[in-house]
PDB file of C-alpha atoms and ligand atoms in Angstrom:
ATOM      1  CA  MET A 725     174.625  59.164  70.773  1.00 49.00           C
ATOM      2  CA  ALA A 726     176.530  59.142  74.014  1.00 51.00           C
ATOM      3  CA  ARG A 727     177.151  62.526  75.541  1.00 52.00           C
ATOM      4  CA  ALA A 728     180.706  63.412  76.402  1.00 52.00           C
ATOM      5  CA  ALA A 729     181.193  63.345  80.132  1.00 53.00           C
ATOM      6  CA  THR A 730     181.527  66.826  81.530  1.00 63.00           C
ATOM      7  CA  THR A 731     183.874  67.490  84.365  1.00 75.00           C
ATOM      8  CA  ALA A 732     182.558  69.632  87.161  1.00 89.00           C
ATOM      9  CA  SER A 733     184.460  72.810  87.801  1.00 97.00           C
ATOM     10  CA  ALA A 734     184.094  76.202  89.388  1.00 98.00           C
ATOM     11  CA  ALA A 735     183.145  77.494  85.923  1.00 97.00           C
ATOM     12  CA  ASP A 736     179.613  76.247  86.621  1.00 96.00           C
ATOM     13  CA  PHE A 737     179.409  78.672  89.563  1.00 97.00           C
ATOM     14  CA  VAL A 738     181.162  81.822  88.302  1.00 97.00           C
ATOM     15  CA  PRO A 739     178.534  84.583  87.929  1.00 97.00           C
ATOM     16  CA  ALA A 740     178.084  86.487  84.688  1.00 94.00           C
ATOM     17  CA  ARG A 741     178.582  89.835  86.384  1.00 92.00           C
ATOM     18  CA  LEU A 742     182.143  90.042  87.552  1.00 92.00           C
ATOM     19  CA  SER A 743     182.741  92.001  90.747  1.00 97.00           C
ATOM     20  CA  LEU A 744     184.663  90.897  93.788  1.00 98.00           C
ATOM     21  CA  SER A 745     181.576  90.853  95.990  1.00 97.00           C
ATOM     22  CA  ALA A 746     179.571  88.844  93.447  1.00 98.00           C
ATOM     23  CA  LEU A 747     182.450  86.414  93.026  1.00 98.00           C
ATOM     24  CA  ARG A 748     182.954  86.001  96.749  1.00 98.00           C
ATOM     25  CA  GLU A 749     179.265  85.314  97.294  1.00 98.00           C
ATOM     26  CA  ALA A 750     179.078  82.781  94.464  1.00 98.00           C
ATOM     27  CA  ALA A 751     182.306  81.064  95.505  1.00 98.00           C
ATOM     28  CA  ALA A 752     180.854  80.469  98.972  1.00 98.00           C
ATOM     29  CA  GLY A 753     178.451  77.992  97.342  1.00 98.00           C
ATOM     30  CA  CYS A 754     180.942  76.407  94.948  1.00 98.00           C
ATOM     31  CA  ARG A 755     180.703  72.641  94.475  1.00 97.00           C
ATOM     32  CA  GLY A 756     183.100  72.602  91.543  1.00 98.00           C
ATOM     33  CA  CYS A 757     185.137  69.759  92.992  1.00 98.00           C
ATOM     34  CA  HIS A 758     184.883  67.458  95.997  1.00 97.00           C
ATOM     35  CA  LEU A 759     186.953  69.695  98.286  1.00 98.00           C
ATOM     36  CA  TRP A 760     183.912  71.703  99.431  1.00 97.00           C
ATOM     37  CA  GLU A 761     182.911  68.645 101.461  1.00 97.00           C
ATOM     38  CA  ILE A 762     186.040  68.586 103.600  1.00 96.00           C
ATOM     39  CA  GLY A 763     186.816  72.271 103.978  1.00 97.00           C
ATOM     40  CA  THR A 764     184.875  74.360 106.489  1.00 98.00           C
ATOM     41  CA  GLN A 765     184.185  77.109 103.967  1.00 98.00           C
ATOM     42  CA  THR A 766     185.479  78.728 100.799  1.00 98.00           C
ATOM     43  CA  VAL A 767     188.453  80.966 101.496  1.00 98.00           C
ATOM     44  CA  PHE A 768     188.198  83.627  98.841  1.00 98.00           C
ATOM     45  CA  GLY A 769     190.825  86.240  98.003  1.00 98.00           C
ATOM     46  CA  GLU A 770     191.211  89.355 100.111  1.00 98.00           C
ATOM     47  CA  GLY A 771     191.907  92.897  98.972  1.00 98.00           C
ATOM     48  CA  GLY A 772     190.465  95.610  96.802  1.00 98.00           C
ATOM     49  CA  ALA A 773     189.779  95.581  93.071  1.00 98.00           C
ATOM     50  CA  GLU A 774     192.164  98.539  92.776  1.00 98.00           C
ATOM     51  CA  ALA A 775     195.154  96.540  94.077  1.00 98.00           C
ATOM     52  CA  GLU A 776     198.193  96.798  91.820  1.00 98.00           C
ATOM     53  CA  ALA A 777     199.804  93.608  93.095  1.00 98.00           C
ATOM     54  CA  MET A 778     198.167  90.199  93.346  1.00 98.00           C
ATOM     55  CA  PHE A 779     199.767  87.350  95.318  1.00 98.00           C
ATOM     56  CA  VAL A 780     198.622  83.780  94.739  1.00 99.00           C
ATOM     57  CA  GLY A 781     199.332  80.990  97.241  1.00 98.00           C
ATOM     58  CA  GLU A 782     198.424  77.321  97.092  1.00 98.00           C
ATOM     59  CA  GLN A 783     195.336  76.725  99.189  1.00 98.00           C
ATOM     60  CA  PRO A 784     194.091  77.738 102.638  1.00 98.00           C
ATOM     61  CA  GLY A 785     195.629  75.972 105.618  1.00 97.00           C
ATOM     62  CA  ASP A 786     194.052  75.001 108.914  1.00 97.00           C
ATOM     63  CA  GLN A 787     193.797  78.526 110.319  1.00 98.00           C
ATOM     64  CA  GLU A 788     192.719  80.081 107.027  1.00 98.00           C
ATOM     65  CA  ASP A 789     189.984  77.457 106.749  1.00 98.00           C
ATOM     66  CA  LYS A 790     188.599  78.531 110.126  1.00 98.00           C
ATOM     67  CA  ALA A 791     189.045  82.283 109.635  1.00 98.00           C
ATOM     68  CA  ALA A 792     187.955  82.346 105.960  1.00 98.00           C
ATOM     69  CA  ARG A 793     190.920  84.586 105.204  1.00 98.00           C
ATOM     70  CA  PRO A 794     194.039  83.758 103.180  1.00 98.00           C
ATOM     71  CA  PHE A 795     197.502  83.656 104.736  1.00 98.00           C
ATOM     72  CA  VAL A 796     196.614  84.279 108.389  1.00 98.00           C
ATOM     73  CA  GLY A 797     198.381  81.206 109.845  1.00 98.00           C
ATOM     74  CA  PRO A 798     202.104  80.390 110.229  1.00 97.00           C
ATOM     75  CA  ALA A 799     202.869  80.773 106.500  1.00 98.00           C
ATOM     76  CA  GLY A 800     200.971  84.058 106.590  1.00 98.00           C
ATOM     77  CA  ARG A 801     203.223  85.369 109.324  1.00 98.00           C
ATOM     78  CA  VAL A 802     206.309  84.608 107.225  1.00 98.00           C
ATOM     79  CA  PHE A 803     204.599  86.257 104.266  1.00 98.00           C
ATOM     80  CA  ASP A 804     203.765  89.374 106.332  1.00 98.00           C
ATOM     81  CA  GLU A 805     207.320  89.677 107.628  1.00 98.00           C
ATOM     82  CA  ALA A 806     208.788  89.271 104.155  1.00 98.00           C
ATOM     83  CA  LEU A 807     206.400  91.841 102.659  1.00 98.00           C
ATOM     84  CA  ASP A 808     207.389  94.210 105.414  1.00 98.00           C
ATOM     85  CA  ALA A 809     211.093  93.640 104.744  1.00 97.00           C
ATOM     86  CA  ALA A 810     210.513  94.248 101.031  1.00 97.00           C
ATOM     87  CA  GLY A 811     208.612  97.468 101.765  1.00 97.00           C
ATOM     88  CA  ILE A 812     205.261  96.272 100.416  1.00 97.00           C
ATOM     89  CA  ASP A 813     202.090  97.183 102.318  1.00 97.00           C
ATOM     90  CA  ARG A 814     199.841  94.115 102.357  1.00 97.00           C
ATOM     91  CA  SER A 815     196.730  96.249 102.801  1.00 97.00           C
ATOM     92  CA  THR A 816     197.254  97.648  99.283  1.00 97.00           C
ATOM     93  CA  THR A 817     197.534  94.193  97.688  1.00 98.00           C
ATOM     94  CA  TYR A 818     195.177  91.398  96.717  1.00 98.00           C
ATOM     95  CA  VAL A 819     195.994  88.016  98.261  1.00 99.00           C
ATOM     96  CA  THR A 820     194.410  84.766  97.153  1.00 99.00           C
ATOM     97  CA  ASN A 821     195.035  81.064  96.536  1.00 98.00           C
ATOM     98  CA  ALA A 822     195.050  78.723  93.539  1.00 98.00           C
ATOM     99  CA  VAL A 823     192.590  76.411  95.323  1.00 98.00           C
ATOM    100  CA  LYS A 824     189.975  77.836  97.656  1.00 98.00           C
ATOM    101  CA  HIS A 825     189.131  74.991  99.972  1.00 98.00           C
ATOM    102  CA  PHE A 826     191.440  73.432 102.562  1.00 98.00           C
ATOM    103  CA  LYS A 827     192.456  69.891 101.608  1.00 98.00           C
ATOM    104  CA  TRP A 828     193.540  67.903 104.637  1.00 97.00           C
ATOM    105  CA  GLN A 829     193.921  64.534 106.252  1.00 97.00           C
ATOM    106  CA  ALA A 830     193.377  63.771 109.934  1.00 96.00           C
ATOM    107  CA  ARG A 831     196.394  62.821 111.991  1.00 95.00           C
ATOM    108  CA  GLY A 832     195.213  62.414 115.530  1.00 95.00           C
ATOM    109  CA  LYS A 833     193.428  65.645 116.342  1.00 93.00           C
ATOM    110  CA  ARG A 834     195.424  67.614 113.782  1.00 95.00           C
ATOM    111  CA  ARG A 835     194.390  68.382 110.258  1.00 96.00           C
ATOM    112  CA  ILE A 836     197.409  67.885 108.025  1.00 95.00           C
ATOM    113  CA  HIS A 837     197.649  69.849 104.788  1.00 95.00           C
ATOM    114  CA  GLN A 838     197.508  67.815 101.588  1.00 96.00           C
ATOM    115  CA  LYS A 839     198.743  69.164  98.291  1.00 96.00           C
ATOM    116  CA  PRO A 840     195.948  69.787  95.807  1.00 98.00           C
ATOM    117  CA  ASN A 841     196.195  67.648  92.682  1.00 97.00           C
ATOM    118  CA  TRP A 842     195.970  68.808  89.085  1.00 97.00           C
ATOM    119  CA  ALA A 843     192.239  68.028  88.773  1.00 97.00           C
ATOM    120  CA  GLU A 844     191.485  70.158  91.841  1.00 98.00           C
ATOM    121  CA  MET A 845     193.730  72.969  90.618  1.00 98.00           C
ATOM    122  CA  THR A 846     191.990  72.870  87.233  1.00 98.00           C
ATOM    123  CA  ALA A 847     188.525  72.769  88.795  1.00 98.00           C
ATOM    124  CA  CYS A 848     189.253  75.817  90.943  1.00 98.00           C
ATOM    125  CA  ARG A 849     191.146  77.874  88.342  1.00 98.00           C
ATOM    126  CA  PRO A 850     188.023  79.728  87.080  1.00 98.00           C
ATOM    127  CA  TRP A 851     187.853  81.599  90.421  1.00 98.00           C
ATOM    128  CA  LEU A 852     191.445  82.680  90.090  1.00 98.00           C
ATOM    129  CA  GLU A 853     190.903  83.718  86.478  1.00 98.00           C
ATOM    130  CA  ALA A 854     187.846  85.709  87.507  1.00 98.00           C
ATOM    131  CA  GLU A 855     189.816  87.443  90.276  1.00 98.00           C
ATOM    132  CA  LEU A 856     192.508  88.312  87.732  1.00 98.00           C
ATOM    133  CA  ALA A 857     189.865  89.655  85.346  1.00 98.00           C
ATOM    134  CA  VAL A 858     188.408  91.951  88.022  1.00 98.00           C
ATOM    135  CA  VAL A 859     191.561  93.119  89.786  1.00 98.00           C
ATOM    136  CA  LYS A 860     193.755  93.294  86.663  1.00 98.00           C
ATOM    137  CA  PRO A 861     196.919  93.592  88.739  1.00 98.00           C
ATOM    138  CA  ARG A 862     199.980  95.242  87.232  1.00 97.00           C
ATOM    139  CA  VAL A 863     202.139  92.779  89.121  1.00 98.00           C
ATOM    140  CA  LEU A 864     201.210  89.127  89.604  1.00 98.00           C
ATOM    141  CA  VAL A 865     203.220  87.101  92.106  1.00 98.00           C
ATOM    142  CA  LEU A 866     202.943  83.317  92.193  1.00 98.00           C
ATOM    143  CA  LEU A 867     203.949  81.856  95.550  1.00 98.00           C
ATOM    144  CA  GLY A 868     205.150  78.289  95.071  1.00 98.00           C
ATOM    145  CA  ALA A 869     204.758  75.561  92.490  1.00 98.00           C
ATOM    146  CA  THR A 870     200.993  75.102  92.776  1.00 98.00           C
ATOM    147  CA  ALA A 871     200.168  78.728  91.975  1.00 98.00           C
ATOM    148  CA  ALA A 872     202.880  78.956  89.327  1.00 98.00           C
ATOM    149  CA  GLN A 873     201.919  75.733  87.576  1.00 98.00           C
ATOM    150  CA  SER A 874     198.202  76.460  87.754  1.00 98.00           C
ATOM    151  CA  LEU A 875     198.668  79.675  85.783  1.00 98.00           C
ATOM    152  CA  LEU A 876     201.859  79.046  83.801  1.00 98.00           C
ATOM    153  CA  GLY A 877     201.577  75.317  83.064  1.00 97.00           C
ATOM    154  CA  ARG A 878     202.664  72.087  84.677  1.00 96.00           C
ATOM    155  CA  GLN A 879     206.174  72.279  83.240  1.00 97.00           C
ATOM    156  CA  PHE A 880     207.011  75.480  85.091  1.00 98.00           C
ATOM    157  CA  ARG A 881     209.779  75.100  87.670  1.00 98.00           C
ATOM    158  CA  VAL A 882     209.916  77.742  90.419  1.00 98.00           C
ATOM    159  CA  THR A 883     213.420  76.602  91.389  1.00 97.00           C
ATOM    160  CA  GLN A 884     214.702  77.546  87.926  1.00 98.00           C
ATOM    161  CA  HIS A 885     212.849  80.827  87.499  1.00 98.00           C
ATOM    162  CA  ARG A 886     212.244  82.320  90.937  1.00 98.00           C
ATOM    163  CA  GLY A 887     212.584  86.096  91.102  1.00 97.00           C
ATOM    164  CA  GLU A 888     212.607  86.496  87.306  1.00 97.00           C
ATOM    165  CA  LEU A 889     210.193  88.752  85.489  1.00 97.00           C
ATOM    166  CA  LEU A 890     208.406  86.259  83.245  1.00 97.00           C
ATOM    167  CA  ASP A 891     207.068  86.697  79.772  1.00 93.00           C
ATOM    168  CA  SER A 892     203.334  86.195  80.292  1.00 95.00           C
ATOM    169  CA  GLY A 893     200.184  87.937  79.181  1.00 95.00           C
ATOM    170  CA  LEU A 894     198.622  87.541  82.629  1.00 98.00           C
ATOM    171  CA  ALA A 895     199.843  90.942  83.865  1.00 98.00           C
ATOM    172  CA  GLU A 896     202.375  93.631  83.008  1.00 97.00           C
ATOM    173  CA  PHE A 897     204.836  92.012  85.431  1.00 97.00           C
ATOM    174  CA  VAL A 898     204.605  88.341  86.374  1.00 98.00           C
ATOM    175  CA  THR A 899     206.987  86.625  88.739  1.00 98.00           C
ATOM    176  CA  ALA A 900     207.171  83.446  90.796  1.00 98.00           C
ATOM    177  CA  THR A 901     208.931  82.638  94.018  1.00 98.00           C
ATOM    178  CA  VAL A 902     208.857  79.982  96.690  1.00 98.00           C
ATOM    179  CA  HIS A 903     205.920  79.421  98.972  1.00 98.00           C
ATOM    180  CA  PRO A 904     206.479  81.021 102.406  1.00 98.00           C
ATOM    181  CA  SER A 905     205.750  77.688 104.126  1.00 97.00           C
ATOM    182  CA  SER A 906     208.891  76.247 102.478  1.00 96.00           C
ATOM    183  CA  ILE A 907     210.892  78.558 104.740  1.00 96.00           C
ATOM    184  CA  LEU A 908     209.210  77.068 107.816  1.00 94.00           C
ATOM    185  CA  ARG A 909     209.807  73.522 106.599  1.00 92.00           C
ATOM    186  CA  GLY A 910     213.535  74.044 106.055  1.00 85.00           C
ATOM    187  CA  GLU A 911     216.256  73.278 108.573  1.00 91.00           C
ATOM    188  CA  PRO A 912     216.501  75.990 111.282  1.00 91.00           C
ATOM    189  CA  GLU A 913     220.063  76.877 110.250  1.00 94.00           C
ATOM    190  CA  GLU A 914     218.903  77.444 106.671  1.00 95.00           C
ATOM    191  CA  ARG A 915     215.941  79.617 107.537  1.00 96.00           C
ATOM    192  CA  ASP A 916     217.657  82.984 107.578  1.00 95.00           C
ATOM    193  CA  ALA A 917     219.139  82.464 104.120  1.00 97.00           C
ATOM    194  CA  ALA A 918     215.839  81.124 102.767  1.00 97.00           C
ATOM    195  CA  PHE A 919     213.967  84.080 104.221  1.00 97.00           C
ATOM    196  CA  ALA A 920     216.495  86.549 102.770  1.00 98.00           C
ATOM    197  CA  ALA A 921     216.164  84.913  99.334  1.00 98.00           C
ATOM    198  CA  PHE A 922     212.370  85.188  99.576  1.00 98.00           C
ATOM    199  CA  VAL A 923     212.631  88.874 100.512  1.00 98.00           C
ATOM    200  CA  ALA A 924     215.018  89.426  97.588  1.00 98.00           C
ATOM    201  CA  ASP A 925     212.394  87.955  95.226  1.00 98.00           C
ATOM    202  CA  LEU A 926     209.724  90.209  96.731  1.00 98.00           C
ATOM    203  CA  THR A 927     211.994  93.200  96.270  1.00 97.00           C
ATOM    204  CA  VAL A 928     211.676  92.554  92.516  1.00 95.00           C
ATOM    205  CA  VAL A 929     207.945  93.007  93.065  1.00 96.00           C
ATOM    206  CA  GLY A 930     208.426  96.223  95.025  1.00 95.00           C
ATOM    207  CA  ASP A 931     210.635  97.564  92.248  1.00 95.00           C
ATOM    208  CA  ALA A 932     208.126  96.624  89.559  1.00 93.00           C
ATOM    209  CA  LEU A 933     205.392  98.446  91.497  1.00 94.00           C
ATOM    210  CA  LYS A 934     207.471 101.622  91.446  1.00 93.00           C
ATOM    211  CA  ARG A 935     207.945 101.522  87.681  1.00 91.00           C
TER     212      ARG A 935
HETATM  213  N1  URA B1754     199.260  78.543 102.446  1.00 58.87           N
HETATM  214  C1  URA B1754     198.710  79.010 101.307  1.00 58.87           C
HETATM  215  O1  URA B1754     199.133  78.694 100.220  1.00 58.87           O
HETATM  216  N2  URA B1754     197.712  79.859 101.420  1.00 58.87           N
HETATM  217  C2  URA B1754     197.201  80.250 102.563  1.00 58.87           C
HETATM  218  O2  URA B1754     196.267  81.030 102.543  1.00 58.87           O
HETATM  219  C3  URA B1754     197.795  79.759 103.740  1.00 58.87           C
HETATM  220  C4  URA B1754     198.817  78.886 103.661  1.00 58.87           C
HETATM  221 FE1  SF4 B1755     184.984  75.053  94.236  1.00 58.87          FE
HETATM  222 FE2  SF4 B1755     187.602  75.448  94.361  1.00 58.87          FE
HETATM  223 FE3  SF4 B1755     186.276  74.708  96.536  1.00 58.87          FE
HETATM  224 FE4  SF4 B1755     186.670  72.953  94.571  1.00 58.87          FE
HETATM  225  S1  SF4 B1755     188.238  73.921  95.855  1.00 58.87           S
HETATM  226  S2  SF4 B1755     184.709  73.329  95.632  1.00 58.87           S
HETATM  227  S3  SF4 B1755     186.500  74.288  92.747  1.00 58.87           S
HETATM  228  S4  SF4 B1755     186.014  76.654  95.451  1.00 58.87           S
END
């Protein structure tokens, strides 16, 4: 009898004992999808298991790929400024991505970000689920469509639900907003308004943390 084809995923690499250090170590050797071949290294989440808020981005970018830390490049600077404006101390949070290797295409000497596809998001989701299981954040914040759809389903539309507290069993408070890089991509004259709207969404997070 023919065996059903199994699809590789991070699930084959997640350790039985769940702790952030064990997860981080195991994720460094993940071969759950083909992206390990093109990224420099796994960029695992950053923060303590006691964090009350967890932020999930899309995937590491060029600078994150080199530094092995999430949100340290241009999008990270927007994120830091917005957190600051919303009165949230990043050092008390847990920050991670839906996909943990940088997916890119060469354009000249530059490495251009490529959106992860559904198969890659699905393959990498076990790491995110394991991070959620360890950190158990009170507030879960999904930054952009990739993070939101990975955890809430492909039908989820950030544009329709940004800044709302969502009905989800993933955490006490779950919300989605735009990805900080969308603010950088917008027209310069629209940036201030886009940034203010992002901060307003993060203020919902700050308020939830005070409850
Ligand atoms: N964009 C993301 O989604 N995550 C990062 O870590 C950096 C840029
Ligand atoms: Fe593993 Fe995720 Fe990297 Fe794919 S992207 S190899 S599933 S850590």
